[in-house]
Coordinates of C-alpha atoms in Angstrom, one line a residue:
Chain A
M13 CA -35.7 15.5 27.6
L14 CA -36.8 12.8 25.2
R15 CA -37.0 15.2 22.3
R16 CA -33.6 16.6 22.9
E17 CA -31.7 13.4 23.4
A18 CA -33.2 11.1 20.8
P19 CA -31.9 12.9 17.7
I20 CA -28.3 12.7 19.0
N21 CA -28.4 8.9 18.6
R22 CA -29.6 9.3 15.1
V23 CA -26.9 11.8 14.2
V24 CA -24.2 9.6 15.7
L25 CA -25.5 6.6 13.6
T26 CA -25.5 8.7 10.4
L27 CA -22.0 9.9 11.0
M28 CA -20.9 6.3 11.6
A29 CA -22.4 5.3 8.3
L30 CA -20.6 8.2 6.6
V31 CA -17.3 7.1 8.0
I32 CA -17.9 3.5 6.9
W33 CA -18.9 4.5 3.5
L34 CA -15.8 6.5 2.9
W35 CA -13.3 4.5 4.8
L36 CA -14.0 0.8 4.2
P37 CA -13.4 -0.8 0.7
L38 CA -16.3 -0.3 -1.7
G39 CA -15.2 -3.2 -3.8
S40 CA -12.3 -5.2 -5.1
I41 CA -10.8 -6.0 -8.5
A42 CA -9.4 -9.5 -9.0
P43 CA -7.6 -10.6 -12.2
N44 CA -9.3 -14.0 -12.2
R45 CA -11.5 -16.3 -10.2
I46 CA -9.0 -17.6 -7.6
M47 CA -6.5 -14.8 -7.1
P48 CA -7.5 -12.5 -4.2
G49 CA -8.5 -9.0 -5.4
T50 CA -7.2 -5.6 -4.5
A51 CA -9.6 -3.6 -2.4
Y52 CA -10.5 0.1 -3.2
P53 CA -12.3 2.5 -1.0
L54 CA -14.9 4.8 -2.6
A55 CA -12.7 7.8 -3.3
Q56 CA -10.1 5.7 -5.1
A57 CA -12.7 3.7 -7.0
V58 CA -14.7 6.6 -8.5
G59 CA -12.6 9.7 -7.7
W60 CA -13.1 12.4 -5.0
P61 CA -15.7 14.5 -6.8
L62 CA -18.1 11.7 -7.3
A63 CA -17.4 10.3 -3.8
M64 CA -18.5 13.7 -2.5
V65 CA -21.6 13.6 -4.5
S66 CA -22.4 10.2 -3.1
C67 CA -22.2 11.7 0.4
L68 CA -24.8 14.4 -0.3
P69 CA -27.9 12.3 0.6
L70 CA -26.2 11.2 3.8
L71 CA -25.6 14.8 4.7
G72 CA -29.2 15.4 3.9
L73 CA -30.2 12.6 6.3
L74 CA -27.9 14.2 8.9
A75 CA -29.8 17.5 8.6
V76 CA -33.2 15.7 8.8
A77 CA -32.1 13.7 11.8
W78 CA -32.2 17.0 13.9
R79 CA -35.9 17.4 13.2
P80 CA -37.9 14.3 14.0
T81 CA -41.1 15.4 12.5
R82 CA -43.5 13.7 10.1
S83 CA -42.4 15.7 7.1
G84 CA -38.8 15.1 8.1
Y85 CA -39.4 11.4 8.0
R86 CA -40.9 11.7 4.6
V87 CA -37.7 13.5 3.3
A88 CA -35.6 10.8 5.1
L89 CA -37.6 8.1 3.3
A90 CA -37.0 9.7 -0.1
L91 CA -33.3 10.1 0.6
T92 CA -33.0 6.5 1.8
L93 CA -34.8 5.2 -1.3
L94 CA -32.6 7.4 -3.5
M95 CA -29.4 6.0 -1.9
L96 CA -30.7 2.4 -2.2
A97 CA -31.5 2.9 -5.9
A98 CA -28.1 4.4 -6.5
L99 CA -26.1 1.7 -4.6
P100 CA -25.3 -0.6 -7.6
F101 CA -24.3 2.4 -9.8
W102 CA -21.2 3.0 -7.6
L103 CA -20.1 -0.5 -8.3
A104 CA -20.8 -0.1 -12.0
L105 CA -18.8 3.2 -12.0
M106 CA -15.9 1.5 -10.3
A107 CA -15.9 -1.4 -12.8
Q108 CA -15.8 1.2 -15.6
Q109 CA -13.0 3.2 -14.2
L110 CA -10.7 0.5 -12.8
L111 CA -11.2 -2.6 -15.0
D112 CA -8.4 -3.3 -17.4
P113 CA -9.9 -4.1 -20.8
E114 CA -6.9 -6.3 -21.6
L115 CA -8.0 -8.7 -18.9
P116 CA -11.3 -10.3 -19.9
Q117 CA -11.2 -12.6 -16.8
A118 CA -11.0 -9.6 -14.4
R119 CA -13.9 -9.3 -12.0
V120 CA -15.4 -6.9 -9.5
G121 CA -16.0 -8.1 -6.0
I122 CA -18.4 -6.3 -3.6
G123 CA -16.7 -4.8 -0.5
A124 CA -17.5 -4.3 3.1
A125 CA -18.6 -0.6 2.7
W126 CA -21.2 -1.6 0.1
W127 CA -22.7 -4.5 2.2
L128 CA -22.8 -2.4 5.4
M129 CA -24.4 0.5 3.5
L130 CA -27.1 -1.9 2.2
F131 CA -27.7 -3.2 5.7
W132 CA -27.8 0.3 7.2
L133 CA -30.2 1.5 4.6
S134 CA -32.5 -1.5 5.1
L135 CA -32.6 -0.8 8.8
L136 CA -33.4 2.8 8.1
L137 CA -36.2 1.7 5.8
I138 CA -37.6 -0.6 8.4
E139 CA -37.6 2.1 11.0
L140 CA -39.1 4.7 8.7
R141 CA -41.8 2.2 7.7
T142 CA -42.9 1.8 11.3
R143 CA -42.7 5.5 11.9
L144 CA -44.7 6.5 8.9
A145 CA -47.0 3.4 9.2
L146 CA -46.5 2.5 5.6
A147 CA -48.1 -0.7 4.5
G148 CA -49.7 -2.5 1.5
W149 CA -49.5 -0.9 -1.9
R150 CA -47.8 2.3 -0.7
L151 CA -44.9 0.3 0.6
A152 CA -44.7 -1.7 -2.6
L153 CA -44.8 1.5 -4.7
S154 CA -41.8 2.9 -2.8
F155 CA -39.7 0.0 -4.1
V156 CA -40.4 0.7 -7.7
P157 CA -37.6 3.4 -8.1
V158 CA -35.2 1.1 -6.3
L159 CA -35.9 -1.9 -8.5
A160 CA -35.7 0.3 -11.6
G161 CA -32.3 1.7 -10.5
W162 CA -30.9 -1.8 -9.8
W163 CA -32.2 -3.0 -13.2
L164 CA -30.6 -0.1 -15.0
A165 CA -27.3 -0.5 -13.2
G166 CA -27.3 -4.3 -13.9
K167 CA -26.3 -3.6 -17.5
G168 CA -23.0 -2.0 -16.4
L169 CA -22.2 -4.9 -14.0
E170 CA -21.3 -7.7 -16.4
S171 CA -17.9 -8.0 -14.7
L172 CA -19.4 -8.5 -11.2
A173 CA -17.9 -11.7 -9.8
L174 CA -21.2 -12.9 -8.5
R175 CA -22.8 -12.5 -11.9
Q176 CA -19.9 -14.3 -13.6
E177 CA -20.3 -17.3 -11.3
L178 CA -24.0 -17.3 -12.0
E179 CA -23.5 -17.1 -15.8
G180 CA -21.0 -20.0 -15.6
R181 CA -23.7 -22.3 -14.1
G182 CA -27.0 -20.7 -15.0
E183 CA -28.7 -24.1 -15.5
A184 CA -27.3 -25.7 -12.4
F185 CA -28.4 -22.6 -10.4
G186 CA -32.0 -22.9 -11.7
E187 CA -32.0 -26.6 -10.9
A188 CA -30.6 -26.1 -7.4
L189 CA -33.1 -23.4 -6.7
I190 CA -36.0 -25.6 -7.8
Q191 CA -34.7 -28.5 -5.8
H192 CA -34.3 -26.3 -2.7
L193 CA -37.9 -24.9 -3.1
L194 CA -39.3 -28.4 -3.7
L195 CA -37.6 -29.8 -0.6
V196 CA -38.8 -26.9 1.6
G197 CA -42.3 -26.9 0.1
G198 CA -42.7 -30.6 0.4
A199 CA -41.5 -30.8 4.0
V200 CA -43.5 -27.8 5.1
G201 CA -46.7 -29.0 3.3
M202 CA -46.3 -32.6 4.6
S203 CA -45.6 -31.3 8.2
L204 CA -48.7 -29.1 8.0
L205 CA -50.9 -32.1 7.1
L206 CA -49.2 -34.5 9.6
G207 CA -49.0 -31.8 12.2
A208 CA -52.7 -31.0 12.1
A209 CA -53.5 -34.7 12.4
I210 CA -51.1 -35.1 15.4
A211 CA -52.5 -32.0 17.0
L212 CA -56.1 -33.2 16.6
A213 CA -55.1 -36.6 18.1
M214 CA -53.4 -34.8 21.0
R215 CA -56.6 -33.0 21.8
Q216 CA -58.4 -36.3 22.2
S217 CA -56.1 -37.6 24.9
P218 CA -53.7 -36.0 27.3
R219 CA -51.5 -39.2 27.2
V220 CA -50.9 -38.8 23.5
E221 CA -50.2 -35.1 24.1
R222 CA -47.4 -35.8 26.6
L223 CA -45.9 -38.6 24.6
G224 CA -46.1 -36.6 21.4
F225 CA -44.5 -33.4 22.7
A226 CA -41.7 -35.5 24.5
L227 CA -40.9 -37.2 21.2
L228 CA -40.9 -34.1 19.1
N229 CA -38.8 -32.1 21.7
F230 CA -36.3 -34.9 21.7
L231 CA -36.1 -34.8 17.9
Q232 CA -35.5 -31.1 18.0
T233 CA -32.4 -31.5 20.2
I234 CA -30.5 -33.7 17.8
P235 CA -28.2 -31.4 15.8
S236 CA -29.4 -31.1 12.2
L237 CA -26.1 -32.3 10.9
A238 CA -26.3 -35.5 12.9
L239 CA -30.0 -36.2 12.0
F240 CA -29.1 -36.0 8.3
G241 CA -26.2 -38.3 8.9
L242 CA -28.0 -40.8 11.1
L243 CA -30.7 -41.4 8.4
L244 CA -28.1 -42.4 5.8
A245 CA -27.5 -46.0 7.0
P246 CA -31.1 -47.0 7.8
L247 CA -32.4 -45.7 4.4
A248 CA -29.6 -47.3 2.5
W249 CA -30.5 -50.6 4.2
L250 CA -34.2 -50.2 3.5
S251 CA -33.7 -49.3 -0.2
A252 CA -31.5 -52.3 -0.7
R253 CA -34.2 -54.6 0.6
V254 CA -37.4 -53.0 -0.5
D255 CA -37.8 -52.9 -4.2
W256 CA -40.5 -50.3 -4.6
L257 CA -38.6 -47.9 -2.4
S258 CA -35.5 -48.0 -4.5
A259 CA -37.7 -47.7 -7.6
L260 CA -39.0 -44.4 -6.1
G261 CA -35.4 -43.2 -5.9
V262 CA -35.1 -43.6 -2.1
S263 CA -31.5 -44.3 -1.1
G264 CA -29.0 -43.5 1.7
I265 CA -28.1 -40.2 0.1
G266 CA -30.1 -37.7 -1.8
W267 CA -33.6 -36.3 -1.2
A268 CA -35.0 -39.1 0.9
P269 CA -33.0 -38.6 4.1
A270 CA -33.1 -34.8 3.7
F271 CA -36.9 -34.9 3.4
L272 CA -37.3 -37.1 6.4
A273 CA -35.0 -35.0 8.6
L274 CA -36.7 -31.7 7.4
L275 CA -40.0 -33.3 8.2
G276 CA -38.8 -34.3 11.7
Y277 CA -37.6 -30.8 12.5
S278 CA -40.7 -29.1 11.0
L279 CA -43.2 -31.1 13.1
L280 CA -42.5 -29.6 16.5
P281 CA -43.2 -25.9 15.7
M282 CA -46.1 -27.0 13.5
V283 CA -47.8 -29.3 16.0
R284 CA -47.1 -26.8 18.9
N285 CA -48.8 -23.9 17.0
T286 CA -51.7 -25.9 15.7
F287 CA -52.3 -27.4 19.1
V288 CA -52.1 -24.0 20.8
A289 CA -54.3 -22.5 18.1
L290 CA -57.0 -25.1 18.5
S291 CA -57.1 -25.1 22.3
G292 CA -56.6 -21.3 22.6
V293 CA -60.1 -20.4 21.3
E294 CA -62.2 -18.9 24.2
P295 CA -64.9 -21.3 25.5
G296 CA -67.4 -18.5 25.6
V297 CA -67.1 -18.0 21.9
L298 CA -67.7 -21.7 21.2
E299 CA -70.6 -21.6 23.6
A300 CA -72.2 -18.7 21.8
A301 CA -71.7 -20.5 18.4
R302 CA -73.4 -23.6 19.8
G303 CA -76.1 -21.5 21.3
M304 CA -76.8 -20.1 17.8
G305 CA -77.6 -23.7 16.7
M306 CA -74.4 -24.5 14.8
S307 CA -73.5 -28.1 14.4
R308 CA -70.2 -29.5 15.6
G309 CA -68.8 -29.4 12.0
Q310 CA -70.1 -25.8 11.6
V311 CA -68.5 -24.7 14.8
F312 CA -65.1 -26.1 13.7
R313 CA -65.3 -24.7 10.2
Q314 CA -66.8 -21.3 10.9
V315 CA -65.5 -20.4 14.3
R316 CA -62.6 -22.5 15.5
L317 CA -60.7 -22.6 12.2
P318 CA -60.8 -18.9 11.3
L319 CA -59.8 -18.0 14.9
A320 CA -57.0 -20.5 14.9
L321 CA -55.6 -19.6 11.4
P322 CA -53.3 -16.8 12.4
V323 CA -51.5 -18.9 15.0
V324 CA -51.3 -21.9 12.5
L325 CA -49.8 -19.5 9.9
E326 CA -47.3 -18.3 12.5
G327 CA -46.2 -22.0 12.8
V328 CA -45.9 -22.2 9.0
R329 CA -43.7 -19.1 9.0
I330 CA -41.3 -20.4 11.7
T331 CA -41.2 -23.8 10.0
T332 CA -40.5 -22.5 6.5
V333 CA -37.8 -20.1 7.6
Q334 CA -36.1 -23.0 9.5
A335 CA -36.5 -25.4 6.6
I336 CA -34.9 -23.0 4.1
G337 CA -31.8 -22.9 6.3
L338 CA -31.7 -26.6 7.0
T339 CA -32.1 -27.6 3.4
A340 CA -28.8 -25.8 2.8
V341 CA -27.2 -28.3 5.2
A342 CA -28.8 -31.1 3.4
A343 CA -26.4 -30.5 0.5
L344 CA -23.8 -32.4 2.5
I345 CA -25.7 -35.6 2.1
G346 CA -26.2 -35.1 -1.6
A347 CA -29.7 -33.7 -1.5
G348 CA -28.9 -30.8 -3.9
G349 CA -30.3 -27.4 -3.4
L350 CA -28.5 -24.1 -3.0
G351 CA -26.3 -25.5 -0.2
T352 CA -24.4 -27.3 -3.0
F353 CA -22.8 -24.0 -4.1
I354 CA -21.9 -23.1 -0.5
F355 CA -20.0 -26.3 0.2
Q356 CA -18.5 -26.4 -3.3
G357 CA -17.3 -22.8 -2.9
L358 CA -15.9 -23.5 0.5
G359 CA -14.0 -26.5 -0.8
Q360 CA -12.5 -24.5 -3.7
A361 CA -12.0 -21.4 -1.6
A362 CA -14.0 -19.6 -4.3
M363 CA -15.9 -17.1 -2.1
D364 CA -18.1 -15.7 -4.9
L365 CA -19.5 -19.2 -5.4
V366 CA -20.3 -19.4 -1.7
L367 CA -22.1 -16.1 -2.1
L368 CA -24.1 -17.4 -5.0
G369 CA -25.5 -20.1 -2.7
A370 CA -25.8 -18.1 0.5
L371 CA -27.4 -14.9 -0.8
P372 CA -30.5 -16.5 -2.3
I373 CA -31.0 -18.5 0.8
L374 CA -30.8 -15.4 2.9
V375 CA -33.2 -13.5 0.6
M376 CA -35.6 -16.4 0.5
A377 CA -35.7 -16.6 4.3
L378 CA -36.2 -12.9 4.7
A379 CA -38.9 -12.8 2.0
V380 CA -40.9 -15.7 3.5
D381 CA -40.6 -14.2 6.9
A382 CA -41.9 -10.8 5.7
L383 CA -44.7 -12.2 3.5
L384 CA -46.1 -14.7 6.0
G385 CA -45.6 -12.3 8.8
A386 CA -47.7 -9.7 6.9
L387 CA -50.4 -12.3 6.1
T388 CA -50.6 -13.4 9.7
R389 CA -51.0 -9.8 10.9
R390 CA -53.7 -9.2 8.3
L391 CA -55.7 -12.3 9.3
D392 CA -55.2 -11.5 13.0
H393 CA -56.5 -8.0 12.4
R394 CA -59.5 -9.3 10.6
S395 CA -60.6 -11.8 13.2
G396 CA -60.0 -9.2 15.9
Q397 CA -58.2 -11.6 18.2
T398 CA -55.0 -10.9 20.0
T399 CA -53.0 -14.1 20.5
G400 CA -49.7 -12.8 22.0
T401 CA -47.6 -15.4 20.1
I402 CA -46.9 -13.0 17.3
G403 CA -43.8 -11.0 17.1
Chain B
M17 CA -26.0 -28.7 54.0
I18 CA -23.7 -30.4 51.5
S19 CA -26.1 -33.3 51.0
R20 CA -29.0 -30.9 50.4
C21 CA -26.9 -29.0 47.9
L22 CA -25.9 -32.3 46.2
K23 CA -29.5 -33.3 46.1
R24 CA -30.5 -30.1 44.3
W25 CA -27.9 -30.4 41.7
A26 CA -28.2 -34.2 41.3
V27 CA -29.8 -34.2 37.9
P28 CA -27.3 -31.8 36.1
L29 CA -24.4 -33.6 37.9
A30 CA -25.6 -37.0 36.7
W31 CA -25.7 -35.8 33.1
L32 CA -22.3 -34.2 33.5
V33 CA -20.8 -37.5 34.8
L34 CA -22.4 -39.4 31.9
L35 CA -21.1 -36.8 29.4
L36 CA -17.5 -36.9 30.8
A37 CA -17.5 -40.7 30.9
L38 CA -18.5 -40.8 27.3
A39 CA -15.9 -38.3 26.3
T40 CA -13.0 -39.8 28.2
G41 CA -13.5 -43.5 28.1
G42 CA -15.5 -44.4 25.0
E43 CA -14.0 -47.9 24.9
W44 CA -16.8 -49.5 26.8
L45 CA -19.1 -48.1 24.2
E46 CA -17.3 -50.0 21.4
P47 CA -19.6 -53.1 21.3
L48 CA -22.6 -50.9 21.1
L49 CA -21.1 -48.8 18.3
R50 CA -19.9 -52.0 16.6
W51 CA -23.5 -53.1 16.4
S52 CA -24.4 -50.0 14.5
E53 CA -21.5 -50.4 12.1
P54 CA -20.6 -54.1 11.9
E55 CA -18.3 -54.0 8.9
A56 CA -16.3 -50.8 9.5
R57 CA -12.6 -51.0 10.3
R58 CA -12.9 -48.8 13.4
V59 CA -15.9 -47.4 15.2
L60 CA -14.3 -45.0 17.7
Y61 CA -13.6 -41.6 16.3
P62 CA -9.8 -41.4 16.0
Q63 CA -8.9 -37.9 14.8
A64 CA -8.8 -36.1 18.1
D65 CA -9.5 -36.8 21.7
L66 CA -13.2 -36.4 22.2
L67 CA -12.6 -34.6 25.5
T68 CA -10.7 -31.9 23.6
L69 CA -13.4 -31.6 21.0
L70 CA -16.0 -31.3 23.8
L71 CA -14.0 -28.5 25.5
R72 CA -13.7 -26.7 22.2
H73 CA -17.4 -27.1 21.5
L74 CA -18.1 -25.7 24.9
Q75 CA -15.7 -22.8 24.4
V76 CA -17.3 -21.7 21.2
V77 CA -20.7 -21.8 22.7
A78 CA -19.5 -20.0 25.8
I79 CA -17.9 -17.2 23.8
A80 CA -20.8 -16.7 21.5
S81 CA -23.4 -16.9 24.3
S82 CA -21.5 -14.5 26.6
L83 CA -21.2 -12.0 23.7
A84 CA -24.9 -12.5 22.9
V85 CA -25.8 -11.9 26.6
V86 CA -23.7 -8.7 26.8
I87 CA -25.0 -7.3 23.6
G88 CA -28.6 -8.6 23.9
V89 CA -29.2 -7.6 27.6
G90 CA -27.2 -4.4 27.0
A91 CA -29.3 -3.4 24.0
A92 CA -32.6 -4.3 25.7
I93 CA -31.6 -2.2 28.8
L94 CA -30.6 0.7 26.6
V95 CA -33.9 0.8 24.7
T96 CA -36.0 0.6 27.8
R97 CA -34.3 3.8 29.2
P98 CA -35.9 7.1 28.4
A99 CA -32.9 8.2 26.2
G100 CA -33.0 5.1 24.0
R101 CA -36.7 4.4 23.9
D102 CA -36.8 5.7 20.4
F103 CA -34.9 2.7 19.2
L104 CA -37.1 0.0 20.8
P105 CA -38.9 -1.1 17.6
L106 CA -35.7 -1.1 15.7
V107 CA -33.8 -3.3 18.2
A108 CA -36.8 -5.7 18.4
Q109 CA -36.8 -5.9 14.6
V110 CA -33.1 -6.5 14.2
A111 CA -33.1 -9.2 16.8
S112 CA -36.0 -11.1 15.1
M113 CA -34.2 -10.6 11.7
G114 CA -31.1 -12.3 13.3
Q115 CA -33.1 -15.4 13.8
T116 CA -34.4 -15.3 10.3
F117 CA -30.9 -15.4 8.9
P118 CA -30.2 -19.2 8.5
P119 CA -27.0 -20.0 10.4
V120 CA -25.5 -21.9 7.5
A121 CA -25.8 -18.8 5.3
V122 CA -24.3 -16.5 8.0
L123 CA -21.5 -19.0 8.5
A124 CA -20.8 -19.1 4.7
L125 CA -20.9 -15.3 4.5
A126 CA -18.6 -14.9 7.5
V127 CA -15.8 -17.1 6.0
P128 CA -14.6 -14.6 3.3
V129 CA -14.2 -11.9 6.1
L130 CA -13.0 -14.0 9.0
G131 CA -11.3 -17.0 7.3
F132 CA -11.7 -20.7 8.0
G133 CA -11.8 -21.8 11.6
T134 CA -13.6 -20.9 14.8
W135 CA -14.6 -17.3 14.3
P136 CA -17.3 -17.7 11.6
I137 CA -19.3 -20.1 13.8
I138 CA -19.0 -17.7 16.7
V139 CA -20.5 -14.9 14.6
A140 CA -23.3 -17.2 13.3
L141 CA -24.2 -18.4 16.8
L142 CA -24.1 -14.9 18.2
L143 CA -26.6 -13.6 15.6
Y144 CA -28.8 -16.7 16.0
G145 CA -28.8 -16.6 19.8
L146 CA -29.6 -12.9 20.1
L147 CA -33.4 -13.0 19.6
P148 CA -34.4 -15.1 22.7
I149 CA -32.2 -13.0 25.0
V150 CA -33.4 -9.6 23.6
R151 CA -37.0 -10.7 23.5
N152 CA -37.0 -12.0 27.1
T153 CA -35.0 -9.1 28.5
L154 CA -37.5 -6.7 26.9
A155 CA -40.4 -8.7 28.2
G156 CA -38.9 -8.9 31.7
L157 CA -38.1 -5.2 32.0
E158 CA -41.4 -4.0 30.4
G159 CA -43.5 -6.4 32.3
L160 CA -42.6 -5.1 35.7
D161 CA -45.4 -3.7 37.9
P162 CA -45.2 0.1 37.6
G163 CA -46.0 0.4 41.3
V164 CA -42.6 -1.3 42.1
E165 CA -40.7 1.4 40.2
E166 CA -42.8 4.1 41.8
A167 CA -41.9 2.7 45.2
A168 CA -38.2 2.6 44.4
R169 CA -38.4 6.1 43.1
G170 CA -40.2 7.1 46.3
M171 CA -37.4 5.6 48.4
G172 CA -35.0 8.1 46.7
M173 CA -33.2 5.6 44.4
G174 CA -31.5 7.0 41.3
A175 CA -32.0 5.6 37.8
A176 CA -28.9 3.4 38.0
Q177 CA -29.7 2.1 41.4
R178 CA -33.3 1.3 40.3
L179 CA -31.9 -0.7 37.4
W180 CA -29.4 -2.7 39.4
Q181 CA -31.3 -3.2 42.6
V182 CA -34.9 -3.4 41.5
E183 CA -35.5 -3.9 37.8
L184 CA -32.8 -6.4 36.9
P185 CA -33.3 -8.7 39.9
L186 CA -37.0 -8.8 39.4
A187 CA -36.6 -9.5 35.6
A188 CA -33.8 -12.1 36.2
P189 CA -36.0 -15.2 35.9
V190 CA -37.4 -14.2 32.5
I191 CA -33.9 -13.1 31.3
L192 CA -32.4 -16.4 32.4
A193 CA -35.1 -18.3 30.6
G194 CA -34.1 -16.5 27.4
I195 CA -30.5 -17.2 27.9
R196 CA -31.3 -20.9 28.5
T197 CA -33.2 -21.2 25.2
S198 CA -30.4 -19.4 23.4
V199 CA -27.6 -21.5 24.8
T200 CA -29.4 -24.8 24.3
V201 CA -30.2 -24.1 20.7
N202 CA -26.6 -22.9 20.1
I203 CA -25.1 -26.1 21.5
A204 CA -26.8 -28.0 18.7
T205 CA -26.1 -25.4 16.0
A206 CA -22.4 -25.1 16.9
A207 CA -21.9 -28.5 15.2
L208 CA -22.3 -26.7 11.8
G209 CA -18.9 -25.0 12.5
A210 CA -17.2 -28.2 11.6
T211 CA -18.1 -27.6 7.9
V212 CA -15.8 -24.6 7.8
G213 CA -12.9 -26.1 9.7
A214 CA -13.8 -25.4 13.4
S215 CA -12.8 -28.5 15.4
N216 CA -15.6 -29.3 17.7
L217 CA -18.1 -32.1 18.2
G218 CA -19.4 -31.6 14.7
A219 CA -16.1 -33.0 13.4
P220 CA -17.0 -36.7 14.1
I221 CA -20.4 -36.1 12.4
I222 CA -18.8 -34.7 9.3
A223 CA -16.2 -37.5 9.2
G224 CA -19.1 -40.0 9.6
I225 CA -21.0 -38.5 6.7
V226 CA -18.0 -38.4 4.5
N227 CA -16.8 -42.0 5.3
G228 CA -20.3 -43.4 5.6
N229 CA -19.6 -44.4 9.2
T230 CA -22.7 -44.2 11.4
A231 CA -20.7 -45.0 14.6
Y232 CA -18.8 -41.7 14.3
I233 CA -22.0 -39.8 13.7
L234 CA -23.6 -41.4 16.8
Q235 CA -20.6 -40.4 19.0
G236 CA -20.8 -36.8 17.9
A237 CA -24.6 -36.7 18.2
L238 CA -24.6 -38.4 21.7
L239 CA -22.0 -36.0 23.1
I240 CA -23.8 -33.0 21.8
G241 CA -27.2 -34.3 23.1
L242 CA -25.7 -35.0 26.5
L243 CA -24.0 -31.6 26.6
A244 CA -27.3 -29.9 25.8
L245 CA -29.1 -31.9 28.5
T246 CA -26.4 -31.1 31.1
V247 CA -26.5 -27.4 30.4
D248 CA -30.3 -27.3 30.2
S249 CA -30.8 -29.1 33.5
F250 CA -28.3 -26.8 35.1
F251 CA -30.3 -23.8 33.9
A252 CA -33.5 -25.5 35.1
R253 CA -32.0 -25.9 38.6
L254 CA -30.8 -22.3 38.6
L255 CA -34.3 -21.1 37.6
S256 CA -36.2 -23.2 40.1
G257 CA -33.8 -22.1 42.8
R258 CA -34.6 -18.5 42.2
Q259 CA -38.3 -18.7 42.6

């Protein structure tokens, strides 16, 4: 029963993707930055013959979906990678066919069909990866053709609205990106140090543990927007009265309140995971280590720490992903970062500028999640311990 | 009977009364707020009635959370049935990806499609709140003692009957705990909606940041905090009553 019913779901999903790809707009052409564009579905954008060609891999997937075998999955993986690699070419083709050379300001916007296709293909890739148990260099290798395709297509996409926004503020973008990364890195690094210290203190006394968790839980319930705002006045007051603080560049707006708020939010997941990691090591293991004649310091360094590391890393992952998003909000209090583009774009109703801020944030969050997740699994595997907090 | 009932719900009710008092008659708070902002011309948020903002805030969270419950619990039930088991890893992956997407980014990306106003924040909250619900429903349904299902099957129950009368009631505490996490987090996150024109309790906070008026920010933050406490303690009662 399982064998017969499962492929039907897959076939339905593939058919849905086919309809979306042909029906929804692939992209839009706008005469300039502010005017809304005209949307074109695939067939209008590149013509029927090419649209049909673009559907061939999808039909191939449909055929493979009937046969859920290992070789079938391999074919599906190849087709998915092919479609991913070809994705930007359809936009480039559209730009070539529809852009009026008389209008140098004209630009190509990315449409719903394109985004949904990207999303659908990524989901497919994730599923095929688990099914084929791809990992490590083989996974990385499969991305080479995709990256090559995107790089090649990039040359034909000078008129992409996103790219024009980026070229208009190349330097500002680099600066914002660095500011964003510095804030996230600083807050996460600081919270790792502070969090470890607090977790160690908590292990010494249950009173400190209760008080600490109560305080950190309370901090977490304050909406991020409010915490950023509430720090404005006290910091402005402090920097007006303490000379060395204002010399450091601390003021009511800017990086200082953003950093403090980020630190406050990062502490709870960090302390929680470090605490759980340190107390979660089995007493028998410690007993055995002591029995082998290890000193206290040796037990901590050689037994406790390696066993605790995966759980601590999990805390770093949660904290970093959270901080990447929160830093975007910090742009509201003048902390800079990629959120600046989001709020500028929202203010000017220039959606491509919003995209320029939001897309890198999304990509960063997903990349950090994937990288640290993989690292955690790897360490976890090595130490042979199952902690149950992962996933 | 009534007094016992009252006693059980005393904590959430107390928070609710405090919340409503703050939303309707903030005047008695004025001296306190004045202390935080001695020079400002006014310290009470004037734009809109706080009670209206509170109701709108609650409405947005309620819509997003109900959608998240329907989609999350529905998807989790689907992938734990024999026909959908194939999709279990995929659904778990998508749900955890939903929480990786920063709400601000989702909010910003939703604006070109849905326009300014309330809908973008509903979409952002829906995505953000899905993971705890899906994760807990999966854990609840998968963690059931296989003997229980065997017994239900032995009693001649059909698949649908087993789901409604055995599996879901037994998994309910775990599912409810997931919904509780999701709703409480979303109450705080919903404030972000004010940046794209949704009028909710984030509005006083934004106004406070823009005008440099800490008293406005405090009002917004206090109301959101109290709302979260009220809802959370309500869920706590609900959960403890079930066990």
